[in-house]
mmCIF file of C-alpha atoms in Angstrom:
data_model
loop_
_atom_site.group_PDB
_atom_site.id
_atom_site.type_symbol
_atom_site.label_atom_id
_atom_site.label_comp_id
_atom_site.label_asym_id
_atom_site.label_seq_id
_atom_site.Cartn_x
_atom_site.Cartn_y
_atom_site.Cartn_z
ATOM 1 C CA MET O 1 10.185 29.441 13.951
ATOM 2 C CA LEU O 2 9.291 26.284 15.598
ATOM 3 C CA ARG O 3 5.695 26.735 14.143
ATOM 4 C CA ASP O 4 7.160 26.923 10.767
ATOM 5 C CA PHE O 5 9.099 23.954 11.214
ATOM 6 C CA PHE O 6 5.707 21.885 11.912
ATOM 7 C CA TYR O 7 3.880 23.318 8.864
ATOM 8 C CA LEU O 8 6.903 22.773 6.462
ATOM 9 C CA GLU O 9 7.779 19.571 7.552
ATOM 10 C CA GLY O 10 4.711 17.868 8.987
ATOM 11 C CA ALA O 11 4.387 15.187 6.613
ATOM 12 C CA TYR O 12 7.875 14.067 6.650
ATOM 13 C CA LEU O 13 7.865 14.096 10.248
ATOM 14 C CA ILE O 14 4.458 11.991 10.325
ATOM 15 C CA LEU O 15 6.704 9.438 7.755
ATOM 16 C CA ALA O 16 9.607 9.480 9.780
ATOM 17 C CA VAL O 17 7.391 8.518 12.791
ATOM 18 C CA ILE O 18 6.380 5.540 10.576
ATOM 19 C CA ILE O 19 9.874 4.518 9.837
ATOM 20 C CA ILE O 20 10.876 4.290 13.211
ATOM 21 C CA LEU O 21 7.780 2.282 14.124
ATOM 22 C CA ILE O 22 8.420 -0.144 11.326
ATOM 23 C CA THR O 23 12.407 -0.243 12.742
ATOM 24 C CA ILE O 24 11.034 -0.922 16.220
ATOM 25 C CA PHE O 25 8.726 -3.778 14.621
ATOM 26 C CA VAL O 26 11.488 -5.136 12.579
ATOM 27 C CA THR O 27 14.457 -5.216 15.016
ATOM 28 C CA THR O 28 12.368 -6.420 18.083
ATOM 29 C CA ARG O 29 11.656 -9.815 15.969
ATOM 30 C CA PRO O 30 13.207 -12.969 17.915
ATOM 31 C CA PHE O 31 15.679 -13.719 15.174
ATOM 32 C CA MET O 32 17.347 -10.272 15.717
ATOM 33 C CA SER O 33 20.230 -9.678 17.952
ATOM 34 C CA PRO O 34 19.560 -8.056 21.456
ATOM 35 C CA SER O 35 21.572 -5.034 20.494
ATOM 36 C CA ALA O 36 19.396 -4.483 17.471
ATOM 37 C CA PRO O 37 16.496 -2.171 18.456
ATOM 38 C CA LYS O 38 19.217 0.498 20.143
ATOM 39 C CA LYS O 39 21.708 0.458 16.970
ATOM 40 C CA GLY O 40 18.907 0.530 14.527
ATOM 41 C CA LEU O 41 16.505 3.269 16.127
ATOM 42 C CA VAL O 42 20.104 5.619 16.482
ATOM 43 C CA ALA O 43 20.931 4.988 13.048
ATOM 44 C CA VAL O 44 17.614 5.645 11.497
ATOM 45 C CA SER O 45 16.387 8.330 13.691
ATOM 46 C CA LEU O 46 20.281 10.341 12.881
ATOM 47 C CA ILE O 47 19.584 9.595 9.113
ATOM 48 C CA LEU O 48 15.807 10.744 9.323
ATOM 49 C CA SER O 49 17.080 13.806 11.510
ATOM 50 C CA PHE O 50 19.819 14.782 8.786
ATOM 51 C CA PHE O 51 17.484 14.372 5.897
ATOM 52 C CA ILE O 52 14.512 16.273 7.672
ATOM 53 C CA GLY O 53 16.808 19.184 8.646
ATOM 54 C CA ILE O 54 18.439 19.614 5.402
ATOM 55 C CA HIS O 55 15.180 19.738 3.830
ATOM 56 C CA PHE O 56 14.032 22.521 6.353
ATOM 57 C CA TRP O 57 17.076 24.452 5.334
ATOM 58 C CA ILE O 58 16.840 24.470 1.841
ATOM 59 C CA THR O 59 13.091 25.385 2.465
ATOM 60 C CA THR O 60 13.657 28.044 4.449
ATOM 61 C CA SER O 61 16.772 29.431 2.019
ATOM 62 C CA ARG O 62 14.597 29.347 -0.655
ATOM 63 C CA ILE O 63 11.852 31.437 1.010
ATOM 64 C CA ALA O 64 14.650 33.857 2.080
ATOM 65 C CA TYR O 65 15.871 34.416 -1.359
ATOM 66 C CA VAL O 66 12.427 34.668 -3.136
ATOM 67 C CA LYS O 67 11.366 37.271 -0.713
ATOM 68 C CA LYS O 68 14.872 38.945 -1.186
ATOM 69 C CA ALA O 69 14.165 38.482 -5.122
ATOM 70 C CA PHE O 70 10.411 39.854 -5.042
ATOM 71 C CA TYR O 71 11.924 43.420 -3.225
ATOM 72 C CA GLU O 72 14.562 43.427 -6.079
ATOM 73 C CA ASN O 73 11.555 43.237 -8.409
ATOM 74 C CA LYS O 74 12.849 39.770 -9.889
ATOM 75 C CA PRO O 75 10.239 37.674 -11.323
ATOM 76 C CA ILE O 76 9.232 34.646 -9.557
ATOM 77 C CA LEU O 77 7.021 31.721 -10.751
ATOM 78 C CA CYS O 78 4.536 30.182 -8.510
ATOM 79 C CA GLU O 79 2.759 27.010 -8.595
ATOM 80 C CA SER O 80 -1.240 27.636 -9.062
ATOM 81 C CA ARG O 81 -3.469 25.299 -7.804
ATOM 82 C CA MET O 82 -6.400 27.039 -9.039
ATOM 83 C CA LEU O 83 -5.566 26.910 -13.229
ATOM 84 C CA ARG O 84 -4.784 23.550 -13.306
ATOM 85 C CA LYS O 85 -6.077 22.840 -16.974
ATOM 86 C CA MET O 86 -4.628 26.153 -18.130
ATOM 87 C CA ALA O 87 -1.583 27.175 -16.360
ATOM 88 C CA GLN O 88 0.705 25.223 -14.036
ATOM 89 C CA SER O 89 2.312 28.576 -12.479
ATOM 90 C CA ILE O 90 1.789 32.278 -12.191
ATOM 91 C CA GLU O 91 4.779 34.663 -12.478
ATOM 92 C CA ILE O 92 4.668 37.312 -9.562
ATOM 93 C CA ARG O 93 6.421 40.727 -9.604
ATOM 94 C CA LYS O 94 6.386 43.579 -6.997
ATOM 95 C CA SER O 95 5.853 46.543 -9.782
ATOM 96 C CA THR O 96 4.061 49.686 -9.587
ATOM 97 C CA LEU O 97 1.127 48.055 -11.842
ATOM 98 C CA SER O 98 0.701 44.783 -9.721
ATOM 99 C CA ASN O 99 -1.083 44.653 -6.279
ATOM 100 C CA TRP O 100 1.072 41.600 -4.911
ATOM 101 C CA GLN O 101 2.713 41.778 -1.566
ATOM 102 C CA ILE O 102 3.874 39.376 1.143
ATOM 103 C CA LYS O 103 2.131 38.898 4.180
ATOM 104 C CA GLY O 104 3.839 36.681 6.659
ATOM 105 C CA ASP O 105 5.182 33.568 4.120
ATOM 106 C CA ASN O 106 2.520 34.085 1.369
ATOM 107 C CA PHE O 107 1.957 36.256 -1.686
ATOM 108 C CA VAL O 108 -1.151 37.667 -1.923
ATOM 109 C CA SER O 109 -3.073 39.782 -3.999
ATOM 110 C CA PRO O 110 -7.032 41.047 -4.348
ATOM 111 C CA GLU O 111 -7.224 39.716 -7.818
ATOM 112 C CA TYR O 112 -7.040 35.861 -6.207
ATOM 113 C CA ASN O 113 -8.506 34.526 -3.798
ATOM 114 C CA ARG O 114 -5.906 31.888 -2.512
ATOM 115 C CA PRO O 115 -2.388 32.956 -0.973
ATOM 116 C CA PHE O 116 0.723 31.524 -2.778
ATOM 117 C CA HIS O 117 3.285 29.878 -0.078
ATOM 118 C CA LEU O 118 6.745 31.450 -0.733
ATOM 119 C CA ALA O 119 7.928 27.639 -0.253
ATOM 120 C CA ARG O 120 5.805 26.550 -3.483
ATOM 121 C CA CYS O 121 7.732 29.281 -5.642
ATOM 122 C CA ILE O 122 11.135 30.016 -7.451
ATOM 123 C CA VAL O 123 12.816 32.827 -8.795
ATOM 124 C CA LYS O 124 12.583 32.810 -12.521
#
């Protein structure tokens, strides 16, 4: 679960570190009050933690919902990074005719050489 968190939220964690560094820089200027660094870091850290946590919860909930929908044979749309010019998304269904399956948190098929991460999919 911790590995999933860093994989799904890695870019946001890097942005959060940059925002915290900016907060440290601004609150330690001579014109700021002596208590500004502490108050600023606490406030910014709480806000960033809240938003990153909410994003992780929403993403993992969507992954679980997509998995459930796949096993119920509902249509699922996934963004296709290979077919940018023709189609922006691909429809995936679990049926007897398709070769789609879930491995880890990815849809895989022998017909496609790249997997589709469940976090990038929605139920149609």
